[in-house]
Each structure stands twice: as C-alpha cells, then as structure tokens.
C-alpha cells in the first residue's frame, strides 16, 4: 500500500523504497514448477557462533568475534539477502552493506538453487532467502548445552526473528521507535554492557504495546483486501 501511495513505477523505485522502509520482501521469478533443483537444505553455508557450555557468558572478545563474522557474511554475495528479511536482520544489513551493493534484481534468482518455491499448478514462484543458520549468525545466536538430558537453549545478542515479529515493535516497517531501541542496544554494545538473552527474555524486553499488534493485523487485512480487489 505504501508503494502505491508513493507511486513507485519502476523496479528500482520499488526496491529502493522497500529498503528504506525496512520491510520484509522477496524477489521472485515465475518458472515451471517442474524446474530442476540442486538446493540442499542441509548444506553448510556460513560459520555459526557454535555450541557453548551451560555456564557460558560471552565477553567483549566473543562480541568482537561475532561482529567480525557478521560483517564478513553481510558483505558476501548471500549477505545481501539480509536486506530483504526485514526487522533487526535488515537493519543490521543496512548498517554494514554499502549503497553501491544494494542492487538486487529478479535475474539474480537461480531457480535451481532457490531455497523456497510457491507452486501454483504448472508454474511456481522461486526466491532466495537466508537459511536459519545464516539468520542465526546475523542475530548473534549461541546454542547453550544444558545439563538436563539433550536439551539446549538459544541465546543471542539481538532478538530472534520470532520474538521481534511477534512484538509490538513490528508494524511491517522499521519505525522511529525501532530505531531508538536499536541505537540503545548499539550503545550498550559499545560500552560493553550488552548481554545475550534467550527468546523469552527478549520478548519481555521488546513486548511493546499489545494494541499495536491488533492494529498491525487489522492493517494487514485491509491492505490485502484492497490489493485483491484493486483490479476488479
């Protein structure tokens, strides 16, 4: 809806505005649903922060190691996919990736290696997106081994996607409130005061106003209805 309001008429304008908004999106191509695929879901694609013992508490050196890996990944060819993820992942990507590296086009979608496809009869939409492993690296996720059985918990420098997108901070784009919160976390990191939190504690920290969630859902429904009926 915002793109329509801004009267974006070219591919470059659409992509540029989506970047500026920090909204999640995909660049897809339509091909035969029977196109050959060589994608391997279990393929190791990036370094992770690994598994740590139960009493592990990351220090400044751990944070620097995370940030170095983050910058290296985001400046890699696949790192540009983070710009399409929305939320914290996209904000981190915009912080590190230069404007000259932002261009993404539909001809960058390789049908054979696309991570996702949406089938519709004889055709399908193919698109690339970050793997869970890549997203974990961007958000600084550590897996912590627990002494009870084979369980493990996940802690991270930033809220994991599920926590952020289910919070009151998520209204579909990156708002000034999101930016103030983001800059606050960066200050904590610069002052060596940042700590890793599990998903539950991140949810408590970024819960936001419940009314925002209802507003966002209602807005999504209205926009979807408008776009469905716009050509009728």
Short mmCIF file of N, CA, C and O in Angstrom, two decimals, residues 75-133:
data_model
loop_
_atom_site.label_atom_id
_atom_site.label_comp_id
_atom_site.label_asym_id
_atom_site.label_seq_id
_atom_site.Cartn_x
_atom_site.Cartn_y
_atom_site.Cartn_z
N UNK A 75 28.81 -8.83 3.85
CA UNK A 75 29.49 -8.31 2.66
C UNK A 75 29.71 -9.39 1.61
O UNK A 75 30.28 -9.11 0.55
N UNK A 76 29.28 -10.61 1.90
CA UNK A 76 29.37 -11.69 0.93
C UNK A 76 28.16 -11.64 0.00
O UNK A 76 27.17 -10.95 0.29
N UNK A 77 28.19 -12.35 -1.14
CA UNK A 77 27.04 -12.33 -2.06
C UNK A 77 25.72 -12.71 -1.39
O UNK A 77 24.69 -12.08 -1.63
N UNK A 78 25.73 -13.71 -0.52
CA UNK A 78 24.48 -14.11 0.13
C UNK A 78 24.07 -13.14 1.23
O UNK A 78 22.91 -13.10 1.63
N UNK A 79 25.00 -12.36 1.72
CA UNK A 79 24.67 -11.41 2.78
C UNK A 79 23.63 -10.40 2.36
O UNK A 79 22.87 -9.88 3.19
N UNK A 80 23.56 -10.11 1.06
CA UNK A 80 22.58 -9.13 0.58
C UNK A 80 21.14 -9.58 0.80
O UNK A 80 20.22 -8.76 0.83
N UNK A 81 20.95 -10.90 0.95
CA UNK A 81 19.60 -11.40 1.22
C UNK A 81 19.07 -10.89 2.56
O UNK A 81 17.86 -10.83 2.77
N UNK A 82 19.97 -10.51 3.46
CA UNK A 82 19.54 -9.99 4.76
C UNK A 82 18.75 -8.69 4.59
O UNK A 82 17.91 -8.36 5.43
N UNK A 83 19.02 -7.95 3.52
CA UNK A 83 18.29 -6.70 3.27
C UNK A 83 16.81 -6.94 3.03
O UNK A 83 15.99 -6.05 3.20
N UNK A 84 16.45 -8.16 2.64
CA UNK A 84 15.06 -8.48 2.35
C UNK A 84 14.33 -9.08 3.55
O UNK A 84 13.13 -9.31 3.49
N UNK A 85 15.05 -9.32 4.63
CA UNK A 85 14.47 -10.06 5.76
C UNK A 85 13.61 -9.20 6.66
O UNK A 85 12.80 -9.72 7.43
N UNK A 86 13.75 -7.89 6.60
CA UNK A 86 13.00 -7.02 7.49
C UNK A 86 13.52 -7.11 8.92
O UNK A 86 14.44 -7.87 9.23
N UNK A 87 12.93 -6.31 9.80
CA UNK A 87 13.28 -6.36 11.22
C UNK A 87 14.73 -6.05 11.51
O UNK A 87 15.40 -5.29 10.80
N UNK A 88 15.24 -6.67 12.57
CA UNK A 88 16.61 -6.41 13.03
C UNK A 88 17.63 -6.88 12.00
O UNK A 88 18.66 -6.22 11.79
N UNK A 89 17.36 -8.00 11.35
CA UNK A 89 18.30 -8.54 10.36
C UNK A 89 18.55 -7.52 9.25
O UNK A 89 19.69 -7.23 8.88
N UNK A 90 17.48 -6.95 8.72
CA UNK A 90 17.62 -5.97 7.64
C UNK A 90 18.29 -4.69 8.14
O UNK A 90 19.06 -4.07 7.41
N UNK A 91 17.99 -4.29 9.38
CA UNK A 91 18.61 -3.07 9.90
C UNK A 91 20.12 -3.25 10.06
O UNK A 91 20.90 -2.33 9.74
N UNK A 92 20.55 -4.39 10.53
CA UNK A 92 21.98 -4.67 10.62
C UNK A 92 22.62 -4.67 9.23
O UNK A 92 23.73 -4.17 9.04
N UNK A 93 21.90 -5.22 8.26
CA UNK A 93 22.43 -5.26 6.90
C UNK A 93 22.59 -3.86 6.33
O UNK A 93 23.60 -3.54 5.70
N UNK A 94 21.59 -2.99 6.57
CA UNK A 94 21.68 -1.62 6.06
C UNK A 94 22.82 -0.86 6.73
O UNK A 94 23.37 0.08 6.15
N UNK A 95 23.18 -1.26 7.92
CA UNK A 95 24.26 -0.61 8.65
C UNK A 95 25.62 -0.95 8.05
O UNK A 95 26.55 -0.13 8.11
N UNK A 96 25.74 -2.13 7.47
CA UNK A 96 27.05 -2.63 7.05
C UNK A 96 27.23 -2.64 5.53
O UNK A 96 28.32 -2.38 5.03
N UNK A 97 26.16 -2.93 4.78
CA UNK A 97 26.29 -3.04 3.33
C UNK A 97 26.25 -1.65 2.70
O UNK A 97 25.35 -0.85 2.98
N UNK A 98 27.20 -1.37 1.84
CA UNK A 98 27.27 -0.07 1.17
C UNK A 98 26.14 0.09 0.17
O UNK A 98 25.64 -0.88 -0.40
N UNK A 99 25.75 1.35 -0.08
CA UNK A 99 24.68 1.62 -1.04
C UNK A 99 24.99 1.04 -2.41
O UNK A 99 24.09 0.60 -3.13
N UNK A 100 26.26 1.02 -2.79
CA UNK A 100 26.63 0.52 -4.11
C UNK A 100 26.40 -0.97 -4.26
O UNK A 100 26.41 -1.51 -5.36
N UNK A 101 26.19 -1.66 -3.13
CA UNK A 101 25.99 -3.10 -3.16
C UNK A 101 24.51 -3.49 -3.04
O UNK A 101 24.18 -4.66 -2.96
N UNK A 102 23.61 -2.49 -3.04
CA UNK A 102 22.22 -2.77 -2.73
C UNK A 102 21.43 -3.37 -3.88
O UNK A 102 20.38 -3.93 -3.68
N UNK A 103 21.89 -3.22 -5.10
CA UNK A 103 21.07 -3.61 -6.24
C UNK A 103 20.82 -5.12 -6.25
O UNK A 103 21.73 -5.93 -6.24
N UNK A 104 19.55 -5.46 -6.27
CA UNK A 104 19.13 -6.85 -6.41
C UNK A 104 18.03 -6.90 -7.46
O UNK A 104 17.11 -6.10 -7.44
N UNK A 105 18.13 -7.85 -8.38
CA UNK A 105 17.15 -7.92 -9.46
C UNK A 105 16.62 -9.35 -9.56
O UNK A 105 17.19 -10.29 -9.02
N UNK A 106 15.53 -9.49 -10.29
CA UNK A 106 14.94 -10.81 -10.44
C UNK A 106 15.87 -11.77 -11.17
O UNK A 106 15.79 -12.99 -10.98
N UNK A 107 16.78 -11.24 -12.01
CA UNK A 107 17.67 -12.15 -12.73
C UNK A 107 18.78 -12.67 -11.83
O UNK A 107 19.63 -13.44 -12.27
N UNK A 108 18.79 -12.26 -10.55
CA UNK A 108 19.72 -12.84 -9.59
C UNK A 108 19.15 -14.10 -8.96
O UNK A 108 19.82 -14.74 -8.16
N UNK A 109 17.90 -14.42 -9.25
CA UNK A 109 17.27 -15.61 -8.67
C UNK A 109 17.62 -16.82 -9.52
O UNK A 109 17.27 -16.90 -10.70
N UNK A 110 18.33 -17.77 -8.93
CA UNK A 110 18.70 -19.01 -9.60
C UNK A 110 17.67 -20.08 -9.22
O UNK A 110 17.62 -20.52 -8.07
N UNK A 111 16.85 -20.46 -10.18
CA UNK A 111 15.77 -21.40 -9.90
C UNK A 111 16.31 -22.71 -9.33
O UNK A 111 15.71 -23.30 -8.42
N UNK A 112 17.44 -23.16 -9.83
CA UNK A 112 17.97 -24.46 -9.40
C UNK A 112 18.43 -24.45 -7.94
O UNK A 112 18.43 -25.49 -7.29
N UNK A 113 18.84 -23.29 -7.44
CA UNK A 113 19.35 -23.24 -6.07
C UNK A 113 18.45 -22.45 -5.12
O UNK A 113 18.82 -22.20 -3.97
N UNK A 114 17.27 -22.04 -5.59
CA UNK A 114 16.36 -21.25 -4.75
C UNK A 114 15.95 -22.04 -3.51
O UNK A 114 15.62 -23.22 -3.59
N UNK A 115 15.98 -21.35 -2.37
CA UNK A 115 15.64 -22.02 -1.11
C UNK A 115 14.14 -22.25 -0.95
O UNK A 115 13.73 -23.13 -0.21
N UNK A 116 13.32 -21.44 -1.61
CA UNK A 116 11.87 -21.57 -1.45
C UNK A 116 11.17 -21.50 -2.80
O UNK A 116 11.66 -20.87 -3.74
N UNK A 117 10.01 -22.14 -2.86
CA UNK A 117 9.16 -22.03 -4.03
C UNK A 117 7.70 -22.13 -3.61
O UNK A 117 7.36 -22.80 -2.64
N UNK A 118 6.85 -21.39 -4.32
CA UNK A 118 5.41 -21.43 -4.07
C UNK A 118 4.76 -21.92 -5.35
O UNK A 118 4.73 -21.21 -6.36
N UNK A 119 4.24 -23.15 -5.32
CA UNK A 119 3.70 -23.76 -6.53
C UNK A 119 2.25 -23.34 -6.76
O UNK A 119 1.47 -23.17 -5.82
N UNK A 120 1.91 -23.19 -8.04
CA UNK A 120 0.54 -22.92 -8.44
C UNK A 120 0.32 -23.58 -9.79
O UNK A 120 0.58 -22.99 -10.85
N UNK A 121 -0.13 -24.83 -9.75
CA UNK A 121 -0.33 -25.57 -10.99
C UNK A 121 0.99 -25.89 -11.67
O UNK A 121 1.91 -26.42 -11.05
N UNK A 122 1.07 -25.52 -12.94
CA UNK A 122 2.26 -25.85 -13.72
C UNK A 122 3.41 -24.88 -13.50
O UNK A 122 4.52 -25.11 -13.99
N UNK A 123 3.16 -23.79 -12.80
CA UNK A 123 4.22 -22.81 -12.55
C UNK A 123 4.47 -22.66 -11.05
O UNK A 123 3.68 -23.12 -10.22
N UNK A 124 5.56 -22.00 -10.74
CA UNK A 124 5.91 -21.76 -9.34
C UNK A 124 6.72 -20.47 -9.24
O UNK A 124 7.40 -20.08 -10.20
N UNK A 125 6.62 -19.83 -8.09
CA UNK A 125 7.46 -18.67 -7.80
C UNK A 125 8.67 -19.15 -7.01
O UNK A 125 8.53 -19.84 -6.00
N UNK A 126 9.85 -18.80 -7.49
CA UNK A 126 11.09 -19.20 -6.84
C UNK A 126 11.78 -17.96 -6.26
O UNK A 126 11.82 -16.91 -6.90
N UNK A 127 12.32 -18.11 -5.06
CA UNK A 127 13.05 -16.99 -4.48
C UNK A 127 14.09 -17.48 -3.48
O UNK A 127 14.01 -18.59 -2.96
N UNK A 128 15.07 -16.62 -3.25
CA UNK A 128 16.13 -16.91 -2.28
C UNK A 128 15.80 -16.25 -0.95
O UNK A 128 15.16 -15.20 -0.90
N UNK A 129 16.27 -16.84 0.12
CA UNK A 129 16.16 -16.25 1.45
C UNK A 129 17.26 -16.82 2.32
O UNK A 129 17.87 -17.84 1.98
N UNK A 130 17.52 -16.16 3.43
CA UNK A 130 18.54 -16.64 4.34
C UNK A 130 18.15 -17.99 4.92
O UNK A 130 16.98 -18.24 5.21
N UNK A 131 19.13 -18.85 5.11
CA UNK A 131 18.89 -20.09 5.83
C UNK A 131 18.81 -19.77 7.32
O UNK A 131 19.19 -18.68 7.77
N UNK A 132 18.31 -20.71 8.11
CA UNK A 132 18.24 -20.50 9.55
C UNK A 132 19.63 -20.27 10.13
O UNK A 132 19.83 -19.43 11.01
N UNK A 133 20.59 -20.99 9.61
CA UNK A 133 21.97 -20.85 10.08
C UNK A 133 22.50 -19.45 9.81
O UNK A 133 23.16 -18.84 10.67
#
